[in-house]
Short mmCIF file of C-alpha atoms in Angstrom, two decimals:
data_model
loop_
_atom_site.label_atom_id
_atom_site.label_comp_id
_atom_site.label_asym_id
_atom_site.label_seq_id
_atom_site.Cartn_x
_atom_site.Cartn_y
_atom_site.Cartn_z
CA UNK A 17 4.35 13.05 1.33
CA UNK A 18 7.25 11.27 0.15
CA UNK A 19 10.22 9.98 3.23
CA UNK A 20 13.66 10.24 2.16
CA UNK A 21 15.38 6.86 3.06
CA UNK A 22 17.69 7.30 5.95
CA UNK A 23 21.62 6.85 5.29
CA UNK A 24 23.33 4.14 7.79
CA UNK A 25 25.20 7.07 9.98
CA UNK A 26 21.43 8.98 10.67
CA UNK A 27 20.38 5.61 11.59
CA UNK A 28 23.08 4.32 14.23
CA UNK A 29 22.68 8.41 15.97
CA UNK A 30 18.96 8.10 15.70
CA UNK A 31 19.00 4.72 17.61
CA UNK A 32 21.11 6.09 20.08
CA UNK A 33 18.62 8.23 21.41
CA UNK A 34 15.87 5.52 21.84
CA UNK A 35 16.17 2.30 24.52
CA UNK A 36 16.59 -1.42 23.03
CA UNK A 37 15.96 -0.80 19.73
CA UNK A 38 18.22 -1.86 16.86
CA UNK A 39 18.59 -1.83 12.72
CA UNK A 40 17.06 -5.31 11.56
CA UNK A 41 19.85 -7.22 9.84
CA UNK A 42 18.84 -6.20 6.46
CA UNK A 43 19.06 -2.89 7.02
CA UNK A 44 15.58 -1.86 6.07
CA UNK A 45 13.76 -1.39 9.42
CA UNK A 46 14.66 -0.65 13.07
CA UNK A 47 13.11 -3.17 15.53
CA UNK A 48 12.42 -4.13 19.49
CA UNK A 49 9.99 -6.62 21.48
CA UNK A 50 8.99 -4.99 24.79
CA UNK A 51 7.81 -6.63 27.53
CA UNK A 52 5.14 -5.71 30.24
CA UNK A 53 3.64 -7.42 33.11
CA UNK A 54 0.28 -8.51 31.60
CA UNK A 55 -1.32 -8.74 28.52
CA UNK A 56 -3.90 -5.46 29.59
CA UNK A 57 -0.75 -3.55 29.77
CA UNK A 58 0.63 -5.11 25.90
CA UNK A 59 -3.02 -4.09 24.57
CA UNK A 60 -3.02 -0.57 26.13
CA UNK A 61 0.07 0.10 24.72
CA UNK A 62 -0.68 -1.30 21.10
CA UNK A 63 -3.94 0.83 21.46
CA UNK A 64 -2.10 4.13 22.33
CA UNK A 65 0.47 3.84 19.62
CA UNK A 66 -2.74 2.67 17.04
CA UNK A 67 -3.94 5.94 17.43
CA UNK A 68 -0.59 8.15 17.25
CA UNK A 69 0.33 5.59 13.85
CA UNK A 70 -3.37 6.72 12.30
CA UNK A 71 -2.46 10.37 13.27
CA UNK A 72 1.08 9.77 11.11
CA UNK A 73 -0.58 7.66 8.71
CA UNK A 74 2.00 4.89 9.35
CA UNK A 75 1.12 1.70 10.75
CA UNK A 76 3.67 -0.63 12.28
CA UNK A 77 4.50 -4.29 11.78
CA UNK A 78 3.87 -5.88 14.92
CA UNK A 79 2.88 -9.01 16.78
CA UNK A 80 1.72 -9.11 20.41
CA UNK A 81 1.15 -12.70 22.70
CA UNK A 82 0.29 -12.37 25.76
CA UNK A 83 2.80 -9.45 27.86
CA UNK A 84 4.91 -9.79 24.59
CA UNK A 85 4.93 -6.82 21.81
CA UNK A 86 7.28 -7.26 18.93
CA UNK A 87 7.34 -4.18 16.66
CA UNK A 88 8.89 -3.58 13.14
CA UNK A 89 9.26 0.02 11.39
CA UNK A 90 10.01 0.40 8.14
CA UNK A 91 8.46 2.54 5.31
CA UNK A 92 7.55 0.86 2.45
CA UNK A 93 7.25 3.97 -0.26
CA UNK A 94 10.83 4.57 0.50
CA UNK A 95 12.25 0.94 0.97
CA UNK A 96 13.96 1.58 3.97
CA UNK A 97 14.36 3.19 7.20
CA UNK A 98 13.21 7.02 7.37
CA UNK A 99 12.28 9.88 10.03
CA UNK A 100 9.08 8.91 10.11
CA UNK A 101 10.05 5.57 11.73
CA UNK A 102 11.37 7.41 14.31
CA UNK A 103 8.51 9.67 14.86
CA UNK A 104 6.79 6.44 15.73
CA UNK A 105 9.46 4.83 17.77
CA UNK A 106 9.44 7.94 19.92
CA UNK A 107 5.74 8.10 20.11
CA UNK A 108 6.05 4.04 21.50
CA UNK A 109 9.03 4.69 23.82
CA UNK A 110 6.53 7.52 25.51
CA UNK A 111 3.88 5.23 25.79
CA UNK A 112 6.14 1.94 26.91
CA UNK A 113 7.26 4.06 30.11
CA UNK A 114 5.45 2.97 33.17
CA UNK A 115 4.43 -0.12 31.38
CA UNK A 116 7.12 -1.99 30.94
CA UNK A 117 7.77 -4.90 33.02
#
Protein backbone atom coordinates (compact mmCIF):
# COMPACT_ATOMS: atom_id res chain seq x y z
CA UNK A 1 0.00 0.00 0.00
CA UNK A 2 1.35 3.16 -1.09
CA UNK A 3 1.47 6.45 1.94
CA UNK A 4 0.72 9.71 0.58
CA UNK A 5 3.48 12.14 1.89
CA UNK A 6 2.10 14.41 4.49
CA UNK A 7 1.87 18.33 3.62
CA UNK A 8 3.72 20.66 6.39
CA UNK A 9 0.14 21.96 7.94
CA UNK A 10 -1.08 17.91 8.59
CA UNK A 11 2.22 17.62 10.12
CA UNK A 12 2.47 20.63 12.72
CA UNK A 13 -1.69 19.45 13.80
CA UNK A 14 -0.61 15.87 13.87
CA UNK A 15 2.31 16.69 16.29
CA UNK A 16 0.15 18.56 18.34
CA UNK A 17 -1.65 15.74 19.48
CA UNK A 18 1.43 13.63 20.54
CA UNK A 19 4.02 14.69 23.69
CA UNK A 20 7.77 15.82 22.79
CA UNK A 21 7.88 14.94 19.49
CA UNK A 22 8.95 17.26 16.67
CA UNK A 23 9.56 17.45 12.56
CA UNK A 24 13.42 16.64 12.09
CA UNK A 25 15.01 19.69 10.50
CA UNK A 26 14.81 18.36 7.09
CA UNK A 27 11.48 17.92 7.08
CA UNK A 28 11.33 14.26 6.24
CA UNK A 29 10.66 12.52 9.59
CA UNK A 30 9.14 13.38 13.00
CA UNK A 31 11.45 12.49 15.94
CA UNK A 32 11.83 12.17 20.05
CA UNK A 33 14.37 10.39 22.58
CA UNK A 34 12.42 9.20 25.66
CA UNK A 35 13.77 8.51 28.70
CA UNK A 36 12.93 5.81 31.42
CA UNK A 37 14.39 4.81 34.63
CA UNK A 38 16.37 1.69 33.57
CA UNK A 39 17.44 0.06 30.69
CA UNK A 40 14.61 -3.10 31.41
CA UNK A 41 12.10 -0.42 31.04
CA UNK A 42 14.00 1.10 27.38
CA UNK A 43 13.97 -2.73 26.18
CA UNK A 44 10.31 -3.40 27.15
CA UNK A 45 9.30 -0.58 25.42
CA UNK A 46 11.42 -1.15 22.15
CA UNK A 47 9.95 -4.77 22.39
CA UNK A 48 6.25 -3.63 22.58
CA UNK A 49 6.49 -1.16 19.78
CA UNK A 50 8.70 -4.15 17.66
CA UNK A 51 5.72 -6.00 17.60
CA UNK A 52 2.95 -3.19 16.82
CA UNK A 53 5.83 -1.89 13.83
CA UNK A 54 5.75 -5.80 12.39
CA UNK A 55 1.87 -5.63 12.69
CA UNK A 56 2.12 -2.13 10.39
CA UNK A 57 4.90 -3.40 8.50
CA UNK A 58 6.95 -0.28 9.38
CA UNK A 59 9.97 -0.43 11.34
CA UNK A 60 11.44 2.61 13.04
CA UNK A 61 14.89 4.16 13.07
CA UNK A 62 16.01 4.00 16.46
CA UNK A 63 18.90 3.76 18.87
CA UNK A 64 18.60 2.79 22.55
CA UNK A 65 21.78 3.07 25.42
CA UNK A 66 21.10 2.27 28.44
CA UNK A 67 17.42 4.20 29.85
CA UNK A 68 17.90 6.21 26.54
CA UNK A 69 15.52 5.50 23.32
CA UNK A 70 15.97 7.78 20.38
CA UNK A 71 13.38 7.10 17.65
CA UNK A 72 13.11 8.36 13.97
CA UNK A 73 9.86 7.90 11.64
CA UNK A 74 9.91 8.43 8.32
CA UNK A 75 8.64 6.36 5.30
CA UNK A 76 10.94 5.71 2.83
CA UNK A 77 8.46 4.66 -0.31
CA UNK A 78 7.04 8.06 0.07
CA UNK A 79 10.18 10.22 1.01
CA UNK A 80 8.71 11.88 3.74
CA UNK A 81 6.51 12.07 6.63
CA UNK A 82 3.01 10.14 6.26
CA UNK A 83 -0.02 8.75 8.49
CA UNK A 84 1.54 5.83 8.96
CA UNK A 85 4.29 7.54 11.02
CA UNK A 86 1.80 8.54 13.17
CA UNK A 87 0.09 5.30 13.55
CA UNK A 88 3.40 4.33 15.06
CA UNK A 89 4.08 7.35 17.13
CA UNK A 90 0.71 6.76 18.74
CA UNK A 91 1.25 3.13 19.18
CA UNK A 92 4.86 4.33 21.18
CA UNK A 93 3.24 7.19 23.14
CA UNK A 94 0.72 4.23 24.53
CA UNK A 95 3.40 2.12 25.36
CA UNK A 96 5.93 5.06 26.84
CA UNK A 97 3.12 5.84 29.56
CA UNK A 98 3.99 4.42 32.88
CA UNK A 99 7.49 3.99 31.69
CA UNK A 100 8.84 7.00 31.36
CA UNK A 101 11.16 8.31 33.83
Amino acid sequence: MQYVKLDRDVIDRELAKLQGWSLREDGLAIVKAYKFANFAEAFGFMAECALVAEKLNHHPEWSNVYSRVKVCLTTHDSQGVTERDFLLANAMQKAAAGRSD
